[in-house]
Short mmCIF file of C-alpha atoms in Angstrom, two decimals:
data_model
loop_
_atom_site.label_atom_id
_atom_site.label_comp_id
_atom_site.label_asym_id
_atom_site.label_seq_id
_atom_site.Cartn_x
_atom_site.Cartn_y
_atom_site.Cartn_z
CA MET A 265 44.60 12.94 -6.07
CA ASN A 266 41.70 14.88 -7.39
CA ILE A 267 41.34 17.99 -5.23
CA LYS A 268 37.89 18.88 -6.54
CA LYS A 269 36.51 15.48 -5.54
CA ASN A 270 38.44 14.78 -2.38
CA TRP A 271 38.66 18.13 -0.60
CA TRP A 272 36.29 16.93 2.13
CA LYS A 273 38.64 14.07 2.99
CA ALA A 274 41.41 16.57 3.63
CA ILE A 275 39.03 18.55 5.84
CA THR A 276 38.17 15.34 7.74
CA CYS A 277 41.85 14.67 8.44
CA VAL A 278 42.48 18.23 9.60
CA LEU A 279 39.39 18.23 11.83
CA LEU A 280 40.22 14.88 13.42
CA PHE A 281 43.86 15.77 14.06
CA TYR A 282 42.65 18.99 15.64
CA THR A 283 40.10 17.03 17.72
CA VAL A 284 42.58 14.49 19.00
CA ILE A 285 45.38 16.96 19.76
CA GLU A 286 43.17 19.68 21.20
CA GLY A 287 40.91 17.11 22.88
CA PHE A 288 43.73 15.46 24.81
CA LEU A 289 46.02 18.42 25.37
CA GLY A 290 43.70 21.42 25.50
CA ALA A 291 42.44 22.95 28.71
CA VAL A 292 39.14 21.65 30.06
CA PRO A 293 37.11 23.00 32.97
CA ALA A 294 37.74 21.06 36.20
CA ARG A 295 34.48 19.53 37.45
CA ASP A 296 33.64 17.23 40.31
CA ILE A 297 33.05 13.59 39.39
CA LEU A 298 33.72 14.24 35.70
CA ASN A 299 37.32 15.40 36.14
CA GLU A 300 39.37 14.62 33.06
CA THR A 301 36.77 12.20 31.64
CA ILE A 302 35.01 15.27 30.31
CA ARG A 303 37.29 14.90 27.28
CA ASN A 304 35.24 11.88 26.28
CA LEU A 305 32.62 14.38 25.13
CA TYR A 306 34.70 14.86 21.96
CA PHE A 307 34.60 11.13 21.17
CA HIS A 308 31.44 9.64 22.68
CA VAL A 309 28.82 12.15 21.58
CA PRO A 310 30.02 12.53 17.94
CA MET A 311 29.69 8.75 17.51
CA TRP A 312 25.90 9.09 17.92
CA PHE A 313 25.80 11.96 15.45
CA GLY A 314 27.74 9.78 13.01
CA MET A 315 25.53 6.77 13.60
CA MET A 316 22.31 8.73 13.07
CA THR A 317 23.67 10.37 9.91
CA LEU A 318 24.67 7.01 8.43
CA LEU A 319 21.43 5.28 9.39
CA PHE A 320 19.52 8.19 7.87
CA ILE A 321 21.50 7.75 4.64
CA SER A 322 20.66 4.05 4.78
CA VAL A 323 16.92 4.74 5.07
CA ILE A 324 17.02 7.33 2.28
CA TYR A 325 18.63 4.78 -0.04
CA GLY A 326 16.11 2.18 1.12
CA ILE A 327 13.30 4.50 0.01
CA LYS A 328 15.21 5.14 -3.22
CA HIS A 329 15.44 1.42 -3.84
CA LEU A 330 11.70 0.94 -3.35
CA HIS A 331 11.16 3.83 -5.73
CA ASN A 332 13.44 2.79 -8.60
CA GLY A 333 14.43 -0.81 -7.83
CA ALA A 334 18.13 -0.15 -8.48
CA MET A 335 20.49 -2.64 -6.82
CA ARG A 336 23.05 0.12 -6.40
CA SER A 337 20.75 1.89 -3.90
CA ASP A 338 20.41 -1.33 -1.94
CA LEU A 339 24.18 -1.73 -1.79
CA ILE A 340 24.59 1.82 -0.47
CA ALA A 341 21.79 1.27 2.07
CA ARG A 342 23.51 -1.90 3.30
CA GLU A 343 26.97 -0.38 3.62
CA ALA A 344 25.63 2.77 5.29
CA ALA A 345 23.83 0.60 7.86
CA HIS A 346 27.02 -1.42 8.43
CA THR A 347 29.10 1.69 9.06
CA GLY A 348 26.35 3.17 11.21
CA VAL A 349 26.29 0.09 13.41
CA ILE A 350 30.09 0.20 13.78
CA MET A 351 29.83 3.80 15.00
CA GLY A 352 26.96 2.80 17.29
CA VAL A 353 29.07 0.04 18.87
CA LEU A 354 31.93 2.52 19.36
CA GLY A 355 29.44 4.92 20.95
CA LEU A 356 28.29 2.18 23.33
CA ILE A 357 31.89 1.30 24.28
CA THR A 358 32.96 4.89 24.90
CA GLY A 359 29.72 5.53 26.79
CA SER A 360 30.14 2.43 28.90
CA LEU A 361 33.68 3.41 29.87
CA TRP A 362 32.54 6.90 30.72
CA ALA A 363 29.65 5.58 32.80
CA ARG A 364 32.06 3.32 34.74
CA TYR A 365 34.10 6.32 35.85
CA THR A 366 31.31 8.79 36.54
CA TRP A 367 28.22 6.79 37.52
CA GLY A 368 30.16 3.79 38.83
CA THR A 369 28.63 1.17 36.56
CA TRP A 370 29.20 -0.19 33.04
CA TRP A 371 25.52 -0.34 32.18
CA THR A 372 22.47 1.12 33.81
CA GLN A 373 18.74 1.46 33.29
CA ASP A 374 18.72 4.74 31.43
CA THR A 375 16.55 6.15 28.65
CA LYS A 376 19.37 6.95 26.29
CA LEU A 377 21.09 3.63 26.90
CA ASN A 378 17.83 1.85 26.12
CA GLY A 379 17.40 3.88 22.94
CA ALA A 380 20.91 2.95 21.83
CA ALA A 381 20.38 -0.71 22.70
CA ILE A 382 17.12 -0.82 20.73
CA THR A 383 18.82 0.75 17.73
CA MET A 384 21.48 -1.95 17.87
CA LEU A 385 18.82 -4.69 18.19
CA ILE A 386 16.93 -3.30 15.19
CA TYR A 387 19.99 -3.23 12.97
CA PHE A 388 21.27 -6.65 14.04
CA ALA A 389 17.81 -7.98 13.14
CA TYR A 390 18.15 -6.11 9.83
CA PHE A 391 21.38 -7.97 9.03
CA ILE A 392 19.89 -11.31 10.02
CA LEU A 393 16.91 -10.55 7.79
CA ARG A 394 19.28 -9.83 4.92
CA GLY A 395 21.10 -13.08 5.54
CA SER A 396 17.88 -15.11 5.48
CA VAL A 397 16.76 -14.23 1.96
CA GLU A 398 18.42 -15.84 -1.04
CA ASP A 399 16.92 -13.84 -3.86
CA GLU A 400 18.69 -10.49 -4.34
CA GLN A 401 15.72 -8.41 -5.42
CA LYS A 402 13.52 -9.80 -2.69
CA ARG A 403 16.23 -9.31 -0.07
CA ALA A 404 16.68 -5.70 -1.10
CA ARG A 405 12.96 -4.97 -0.98
CA LEU A 406 12.24 -6.72 2.31
CA SER A 407 15.17 -5.10 4.07
CA ALA A 408 14.26 -1.67 2.68
CA VAL A 409 10.72 -2.03 4.00
CA TYR A 410 11.99 -3.18 7.37
CA SER A 411 14.54 -0.41 7.69
CA ILE A 412 11.95 2.28 6.90
CA PHE A 413 9.48 0.81 9.40
CA ALA A 414 12.15 0.40 12.04
CA PHE A 415 13.71 3.82 11.54
CA VAL A 416 10.40 5.62 11.98
CA MET A 417 9.56 3.60 15.10
CA MET A 418 13.06 4.24 16.47
CA ILE A 419 12.75 8.01 16.01
CA VAL A 420 9.34 7.94 17.71
CA PHE A 421 10.82 5.90 20.54
CA VAL A 422 13.75 8.25 21.02
CA MET A 423 11.29 11.16 21.08
CA ILE A 424 8.65 9.78 23.45
CA LEU A 425 10.77 7.80 25.86
CA PRO A 426 12.56 10.69 27.58
CA ARG A 427 9.13 12.09 28.49
CA MET A 428 8.30 8.89 30.33
CA GLU A 429 11.42 8.34 32.37
CA ASP A 430 14.23 10.29 33.87
CA SER A 431 17.75 9.97 32.58
CA LEU A 432 21.14 10.26 34.18
CA HIS A 433 22.43 12.05 31.12
CA PRO A 434 23.13 15.76 31.25
CA GLY A 435 20.09 17.87 30.48
CA ASN A 436 17.60 15.21 31.63
CA GLY A 437 15.83 14.49 34.88
CA GLY A 438 17.08 17.59 36.65
CA ASN A 439 20.71 17.06 35.67
CA PRO A 440 22.27 20.23 34.33
CA ALA A 441 22.95 20.15 30.59
CA PHE A 442 26.48 20.50 29.35
CA SER A 443 25.43 23.67 27.62
CA LYS A 444 24.64 25.27 31.00
CA TYR A 445 28.16 25.51 32.31
CA ASP A 446 30.30 22.50 31.47
CA LEU A 447 30.45 23.09 27.79
CA ASP A 448 32.09 26.47 27.98
CA SER A 449 32.96 28.30 24.82
CA LYS A 450 36.44 26.78 24.79
CA MET A 451 35.02 23.26 24.71
CA ARG A 452 32.59 24.22 21.98
CA LEU A 453 35.58 25.14 19.83
CA VAL A 454 36.64 21.49 19.95
CA PHE A 455 33.24 19.82 20.20
CA TYR A 456 31.65 21.16 16.99
CA PRO A 457 34.68 20.39 14.79
CA ALA A 458 34.81 16.94 16.44
CA VAL A 459 31.17 16.22 15.49
CA LEU A 460 31.76 17.32 11.91
CA GLY A 461 35.03 15.38 11.70
CA TRP A 462 33.62 12.10 12.99
CA VAL A 463 30.52 12.35 10.80
CA LEU A 464 32.70 12.96 7.74
CA LEU A 465 34.95 10.05 8.74
CA GLY A 466 31.87 7.81 8.90
CA VAL A 467 30.79 8.91 5.43
CA TRP A 468 34.34 8.33 4.18
CA ILE A 469 34.44 4.78 5.60
CA MET A 470 31.03 4.19 4.04
CA SER A 471 32.20 5.33 0.61
CA VAL A 472 35.25 3.03 0.81
CA ARG A 473 33.04 0.10 1.84
CA ILE A 474 30.69 0.83 -1.07
CA ARG A 475 33.63 0.80 -3.48
CA ILE A 476 34.95 -2.48 -2.07
CA ALA A 477 31.50 -4.05 -2.25
CA SER A 478 30.82 -2.96 -5.82
CA ILE A 479 34.30 -4.12 -6.97
CA SER A 480 33.86 -7.55 -5.40
CA GLU A 481 30.42 -7.79 -6.99
CA ALA A 482 31.84 -6.85 -10.36
CA LEU A 483 34.60 -9.48 -9.93
CA LEU A 484 31.97 -12.08 -9.06
CA ASN A 485 29.96 -11.24 -12.18
CA HIS A 486 33.16 -11.27 -14.24
CA SER A 487 34.16 -14.75 -13.04
CA ASP A 488 30.61 -15.91 -13.80
CA THR A 489 30.79 -14.77 -17.39
CA HIS A 490 34.47 -15.70 -17.92
CA PRO A 491 35.01 -18.86 -15.87
CA THR A 492 38.54 -19.50 -17.23
CA SER A 493 40.11 -16.14 -16.46
CA MET B 172 -18.01 -30.27 9.69
CA PRO B 173 -21.63 -31.51 9.46
CA ARG B 174 -23.18 -31.48 6.05
CA GLY B 175 -25.93 -29.01 6.96
CA ARG B 176 -23.57 -26.26 8.01
CA SER B 177 -21.53 -26.45 4.89
CA ARG B 178 -24.77 -25.97 2.95
CA ILE B 179 -25.42 -22.81 4.91
CA PHE B 180 -21.98 -21.57 3.93
CA SER B 181 -22.61 -22.42 0.29
CA GLY B 182 -25.82 -20.42 0.47
CA ARG B 183 -24.00 -17.38 1.78
CA ILE B 184 -21.35 -17.80 -0.85
CA ALA B 185 -23.96 -17.81 -3.58
CA HIS B 186 -25.20 -14.55 -2.16
CA PHE B 187 -21.76 -13.03 -2.45
CA VAL B 188 -21.27 -14.40 -5.94
CA GLN B 189 -24.05 -12.11 -7.06
CA GLN B 190 -22.07 -9.28 -5.56
CA LYS B 191 -19.32 -9.93 -8.12
CA SER B 192 -16.81 -11.21 -5.58
CA ALA B 193 -16.94 -14.95 -5.94
CA GLY B 194 -13.23 -15.34 -6.43
CA ILE B 195 -12.22 -14.61 -2.88
CA PHE B 196 -14.52 -17.26 -1.50
CA TYR B 197 -13.07 -19.81 -3.80
CA LEU B 198 -10.02 -19.51 -1.57
CA CYS B 199 -11.84 -20.55 1.56
CA MET B 200 -13.10 -23.82 0.23
CA PRO B 201 -11.57 -26.93 1.75
CA ASN B 202 -11.78 -28.61 -1.63
CA PRO B 203 -11.21 -25.99 -4.31
CA ARG B 204 -12.27 -28.10 -7.29
CA LEU B 205 -15.58 -29.07 -5.77
CA SER B 206 -16.39 -25.59 -4.64
CA LEU B 207 -15.51 -24.08 -7.97
CA LEU B 208 -18.02 -26.42 -9.59
CA GLN B 209 -20.62 -25.56 -6.98
CA LEU B 210 -20.03 -21.89 -7.55
CA ASN B 211 -20.33 -22.40 -11.26
CA GLN B 212 -23.62 -24.13 -10.95
CA GLN B 213 -25.03 -21.30 -8.95
CA PHE B 214 -23.38 -18.67 -11.04
CA SER B 215 -24.27 -19.64 -14.59
CA PRO B 216 -27.89 -19.50 -15.72
CA GLY B 217 -29.50 -22.82 -16.53
CA GLY B 218 -27.18 -24.67 -14.20
CA GLN B 219 -24.60 -25.47 -16.90
CA THR B 220 -21.05 -25.81 -15.66
CA ASN B 221 -18.54 -23.56 -17.24
CA LYS B 222 -14.98 -24.97 -17.16
CA ASN B 223 -13.29 -21.60 -17.39
CA LEU B 224 -14.90 -19.57 -14.70
CA VAL B 225 -14.13 -15.94 -15.45
CA LEU B 226 -13.25 -14.30 -12.21
CA PRO B 227 -14.71 -10.91 -11.53
CA ASN B 228 -12.18 -8.18 -12.00
CA PHE B 229 -11.51 -5.82 -9.14
CA LYS B 230 -10.84 -2.26 -10.02
CA LYS B 231 -7.39 -1.37 -8.73
CA GLY B 232 -7.27 1.93 -6.92
CA GLY B 233 -10.99 2.43 -7.17
CA SER B 234 -13.10 4.55 -4.89
CA SER B 235 -12.86 4.18 -1.14
CA ASN B 236 -16.23 2.47 -1.27
CA ASP B 237 -14.76 -0.36 -3.33
CA MET B 238 -11.87 -0.57 -0.91
CA LEU B 239 -14.21 -0.90 2.07
CA LYS B 240 -16.10 -3.63 0.28
CA GLU B 241 -12.88 -5.49 -0.48
CA VAL B 242 -11.75 -5.20 3.12
CA ARG B 243 -15.11 -6.48 4.33
CA LEU B 244 -15.00 -9.45 2.00
CA LEU B 245 -11.42 -10.33 2.88
CA LEU B 246 -12.24 -10.03 6.56
CA TYR B 247 -15.17 -12.35 6.05
CA LYS B 248 -12.81 -14.78 4.29
CA GLU B 249 -10.48 -14.73 7.30
CA PHE B 250 -13.31 -15.54 9.68
CA LEU B 251 -14.59 -18.26 7.40
CA LEU B 252 -11.12 -19.82 7.28
CA GLU B 253 -10.82 -19.58 11.04
CA SER B 254 -14.21 -21.21 11.57
CA ARG B 255 -13.10 -24.10 9.38
CA GLN B 256 -9.84 -24.62 11.23
CA LYS B 257 -10.90 -24.39 14.83
CA GLN B 258 -7.79 -26.22 16.01
CA SER B 259 -5.66 -23.17 15.22
CA ILE B 260 -7.56 -20.75 17.47
CA ASN B 261 -8.02 -23.44 20.10
CA GLY B 262 -4.29 -24.06 19.94
CA LEU B 263 -3.60 -20.38 20.60
CA ILE B 264 -5.95 -20.32 23.58
CA LEU B 265 -4.33 -23.44 25.00
CA TYR B 266 -0.88 -21.91 24.47
CA LEU B 267 -2.01 -18.88 26.46
CA ILE B 268 -3.49 -20.94 29.28
CA SER B 269 -0.45 -23.22 29.50
CA THR B 270 1.91 -20.26 29.64
CA ILE B 271 -0.11 -18.68 32.42
CA PHE B 272 -0.19 -21.98 34.26
CA VAL B 273 3.60 -22.34 33.99
CA CYS B 274 3.96 -18.82 35.42
CA LYS B 275 1.60 -19.67 38.24
CA MET B 276 3.60 -22.81 39.10
CA CYS B 277 6.86 -20.86 39.02
CA PHE B 278 5.65 -17.95 41.13
CA ARG B 279 3.55 -19.97 43.61
CA SER B 280 2.53 -16.86 45.55
CA LEU B 281 0.96 -13.73 44.08
CA PRO B 282 3.75 -11.56 42.65
CA GLU B 283 3.89 -7.91 43.67
CA PRO B 284 1.88 -5.54 41.43
CA SER B 285 4.70 -4.36 39.15
CA ALA B 286 5.87 -7.93 38.52
CA TRP B 287 2.23 -9.01 38.07
CA ASN B 288 1.82 -6.32 35.45
CA ALA B 289 5.08 -7.05 33.61
CA LEU B 290 4.37 -10.78 33.57
CA PHE B 291 0.90 -10.22 32.12
CA TRP B 292 2.26 -8.18 29.23
CA ILE B 293 5.12 -10.56 28.53
CA ILE B 294 2.68 -13.46 28.30
CA LEU B 295 0.46 -11.41 25.98
CA LEU B 296 3.47 -10.41 23.89
CA PHE B 297 4.48 -14.01 23.23
CA ALA B 298 0.90 -15.10 22.57
CA SER B 299 0.44 -12.19 20.14
CA ILE B 300 3.62 -12.98 18.22
CA ASN B 301 2.49 -16.59 17.98
CA ALA B 302 -1.01 -15.64 16.87
CA SER B 303 -0.03 -13.13 14.21
CA SER B 304 2.95 -15.02 12.82
CA LYS B 305 0.60 -17.32 10.97
CA SER B 306 -1.29 -14.52 9.25
CA PHE B 307 0.88 -14.74 6.14
CA MET B 308 2.58 -18.08 6.66
CA GLN B 309 -0.49 -20.27 6.48
CA ASP B 310 -1.52 -19.14 3.01
CA SER B 311 0.01 -21.24 0.30
CA ARG B 312 1.96 -19.63 -2.51
CA ALA B 313 -0.71 -20.31 -5.11
CA ARG B 314 -3.38 -18.84 -2.88
CA PHE B 315 -1.25 -15.73 -2.41
CA VAL B 316 -0.91 -15.18 -6.12
CA TYR B 317 -4.61 -15.71 -6.60
CA MET B 318 -5.53 -13.31 -3.83
CA TYR B 319 -3.22 -10.62 -5.16
CA THR B 320 -4.82 -10.75 -8.56
CA MET B 321 -8.18 -10.29 -6.88
CA ALA B 322 -7.72 -7.49 -4.40
CA SER B 323 -5.58 -4.43 -3.90
CA PRO B 324 -2.65 -4.80 -1.47
CA GLN B 325 -4.02 -2.03 0.74
CA ALA B 326 -7.28 -3.94 1.16
CA ILE B 327 -5.36 -7.11 2.02
CA ILE B 328 -3.23 -5.47 4.71
CA LEU B 329 -6.19 -3.60 6.21
CA ALA B 330 -8.20 -6.81 6.36
CA LYS B 331 -5.33 -8.73 7.91
CA ILE B 332 -4.70 -6.01 10.49
CA SER B 333 -8.39 -5.80 11.42
CA TYR B 334 -8.62 -9.56 11.68
CA ASN B 335 -5.49 -9.76 13.83
CA THR B 336 -6.78 -6.94 16.01
CA ILE B 337 -9.98 -8.82 16.73
CA LEU B 338 -8.05 -12.06 17.29
CA LEU B 339 -5.60 -10.39 19.69
CA ILE B 340 -8.37 -8.61 21.59
CA VAL B 341 -10.21 -11.92 22.07
CA LEU B 342 -6.98 -13.65 23.10
CA SER B 343 -5.95 -10.93 25.52
CA LEU B 344 -9.37 -10.81 27.17
CA ILE B 345 -9.35 -14.60 27.60
CA GLY B 346 -5.78 -14.35 28.86
CA PHE B 347 -6.75 -11.61 31.29
CA VAL B 348 -9.58 -13.62 32.83
CA VAL B 349 -7.49 -16.80 33.07
CA TYR B 350 -4.57 -14.83 34.49
CA ILE B 351 -6.72 -13.34 37.26
CA ILE B 352 -8.32 -16.70 38.07
CA LEU B 353 -5.11 -18.74 38.02
CA LEU B 354 -2.74 -16.33 39.72
CA GLY B 355 -5.45 -15.37 42.17
CA GLY B 356 -6.12 -11.89 43.43
CA ASN B 357 -6.92 -8.86 41.34
CA PRO B 358 -4.73 -5.88 42.12
CA ILE B 359 -6.36 -3.62 39.51
CA GLN B 360 -8.07 -0.58 40.95
CA ASN B 361 -9.16 1.15 37.75
CA MET B 362 -10.68 -1.57 35.58
CA PRO B 363 -12.02 0.59 32.66
CA LEU B 364 -8.60 2.15 32.17
CA PHE B 365 -6.92 -1.26 32.23
CA LEU B 366 -9.34 -2.65 29.64
CA THR B 367 -8.93 0.39 27.38
CA ASP B 368 -5.20 -0.16 27.64
CA VAL B 369 -5.57 -3.83 26.66
CA LEU B 370 -7.76 -2.90 23.67
CA LEU B 371 -5.45 -0.17 22.37
CA GLY B 372 -2.41 -2.35 23.04
CA SER B 373 -3.85 -5.22 20.99
CA MET B 374 -4.51 -2.82 18.11
CA GLY B 375 -0.93 -1.59 18.14
CA PHE B 376 0.50 -5.10 18.45
CA SER B 377 -1.51 -6.28 15.48
CA ALA B 378 -0.47 -3.34 13.29
CA VAL B 379 3.24 -4.00 13.89
CA LEU B 380 3.07 -7.79 13.97
CA THR B 381 1.03 -8.11 10.78
CA SER B 382 3.61 -6.34 8.65
CA MET B 383 6.48 -8.14 10.37
CA SER B 384 4.72 -11.42 9.63
CA ALA B 385 4.44 -10.34 5.99
CA ILE B 386 8.22 -9.80 5.92
CA ALA B 387 9.11 -12.94 7.88
CA ALA B 388 6.86 -15.16 5.76
CA ARG B 389 8.98 -14.40 2.69
CA THR B 390 12.25 -15.57 4.27
CA ASN B 391 13.61 -18.99 5.07
CA ASN B 392 13.80 -18.82 8.82
CA SER B 393 10.51 -17.15 9.44
CA PHE B 394 9.85 -18.16 13.05
CA THR B 395 13.08 -16.76 14.49
CA LEU B 396 12.84 -13.68 12.31
CA MET B 397 9.27 -12.99 13.35
CA ALA B 398 10.42 -12.59 16.95
CA ILE B 399 13.68 -10.71 16.41
CA LEU B 400 12.16 -8.30 13.91
CA SER B 401 9.18 -7.50 16.12
CA PHE B 402 10.70 -7.20 19.60
CA PRO B 403 12.59 -3.95 19.11
CA LEU B 404 9.68 -2.42 17.18
CA LEU B 405 7.17 -3.41 19.86
CA LEU B 406 9.22 -1.92 22.69
CA PRO B 407 7.78 1.61 22.53
CA LEU B 408 4.28 0.13 22.55
CA ILE B 409 5.05 -2.21 25.41
CA MET B 410 6.64 0.48 27.55
CA THR B 411 3.58 2.68 27.06
CA VAL B 412 0.99 -0.03 27.78
CA VAL B 413 2.92 -1.21 30.83
CA LYS B 414 3.02 2.34 32.14
CA ILE B 415 -0.74 2.81 31.67
CA SER B 416 -1.66 -0.53 33.21
CA LYS B 417 0.63 0.16 36.17
CA ASN B 418 -1.26 3.43 36.68
CA ALA B 419 -4.54 1.49 36.46
CA ILE B 420 -3.32 -1.02 39.03
CA ASP B 421 -2.18 1.69 41.41
CA GLY B 422 -5.48 3.54 40.92
CA LEU B 423 -3.77 6.80 40.07
CA ASP B 424 -5.94 9.68 38.91
CA PRO B 425 -6.95 8.97 35.27
CA SER B 426 -5.83 12.44 34.19
CA ILE B 427 -2.23 11.26 34.66
CA SER B 428 -2.77 8.44 32.18
CA TYR B 429 -4.45 10.49 29.45
CA LYS B 430 -1.22 11.68 27.89
CA TYR B 431 0.03 8.09 27.74
CA LEU B 432 -3.23 7.02 26.11
CA VAL B 433 -2.68 9.72 23.50
CA VAL B 434 0.89 8.44 22.96
CA LEU B 435 -0.44 4.88 22.60
CA PHE B 436 -3.08 6.00 20.13
CA GLY B 437 -0.45 7.89 18.16
CA LEU B 438 1.83 4.84 18.07
CA ASN B 439 -1.06 2.73 16.74
CA LEU B 440 -1.75 5.31 14.08
CA ILE B 441 1.90 5.51 13.01
CA SER B 442 2.38 1.74 12.82
CA GLY B 443 -0.92 1.33 10.96
CA ALA B 444 0.04 4.02 8.46
CA LEU B 445 3.49 2.49 7.92
CA SER B 446 1.97 -0.94 7.28
CA TYR B 447 -0.54 0.56 4.87
CA LEU B 448 2.13 2.46 2.93
CA LEU B 449 4.82 -0.22 2.86
CA PHE B 450 2.81 -3.39 2.30
CA PRO B 451 2.38 -2.87 -1.47
CA TYR B 452 6.17 -3.29 -1.77
CA LEU B 453 6.12 -6.55 0.15
CA TRP B 454 3.73 -8.60 -1.88
CA LYS B 455 5.13 -8.39 -5.38
CA ASP B 456 7.80 -10.89 -6.24
#
């Protein structure tokens, strides 16, 4: 194992072990309603950080593809979006569970839930768009254009929507933010490493997916040129 | 079309030929071969026909004046096409009226204001998607290629967006009148605000839907894609217009709605700018 290249994977493992052990066993402040579910903070919130990071990588590589036309950039954009959507689904599941125990419902009309749902809709449409185009170059270009358009609109949406409606989430609509009192300094010690750890894990999964995808593409090209082997 | 009117069109075309832009109007002719000959006769001195009509060359990336001219010509082409295929606009109007009628039959009594408002925008949303989906699908492949050699992509997208804006404004105003007549009752207390909202909303819809139509037209299940690509992107716009029109219905003080109007205007600007910047990547094959 090449230490110079893979040091960040070791850091990811350490951070995530720390998150899981400290997150489940460490002391947390006792709060009404939240009780022990407050530990979900270490798992639910970092998923959104991970998703946004990966989707941002996807858009950057989309722009790169439009700029230089390299198929490699398109492959990275696709795999980043895939991993981002996986993290988004995990964020929805952990959020839904948390909402069931604190707000009493699996799903509710809430700004942040709507933002998450729209993000999912956009990226599912992105995959369907990719599936509907045969030609590789054209598929790459169309999906890059769509992902740039959609990402900008999504950011705008996430920014303007909270000003239009109240949210049940902490820090919105008169609800106290976690930073006020819930997220005491002890929780911060777990929360920040958790965010970093989950983001790095997302990037790691993405890099593995990219390697798998480029190997299977290379195999496909190989069997095209050498049909007997 | 009666003979006399087509002569009027030919006359106007001849006028534009002298303004070096004949090529675009070649596209609008129902019978390209015939019109090319007609153009030739008017174009070449002495009335000789020239088999290889040399098309005027547009300067790519020229001054903004050239761009405006291109947009104007392309817009004129869109209107000319529309006036020759009246069934398509009539079809859209009938679609709108039928949808409203179905809603009326389902609701029977006048829905309460917030439902009235939501229903109005949902009907407009579907009509808009239907209207703009054809903006790139109806042009044949050959016509596309021809058009792209003639004009810059920015001019094409600007012309398409302006045309769709006008189309959607006309459709939504017709829809609005029919909606009020058919559903009965008019709960709106601040009419100018409501109409401003409809105008700005149509502009935003057309900016988003035109580029989505450009994407969807290049795929092989364009009608489904048109809807699923546009819905999530239209949501911010829809939520803003619904909010403003609800304020207009309730007759709230206009100062409350100003910040939403600014948001709506900003959304239009952003989606227009994105279409303008990204369209050049969509049209090359």
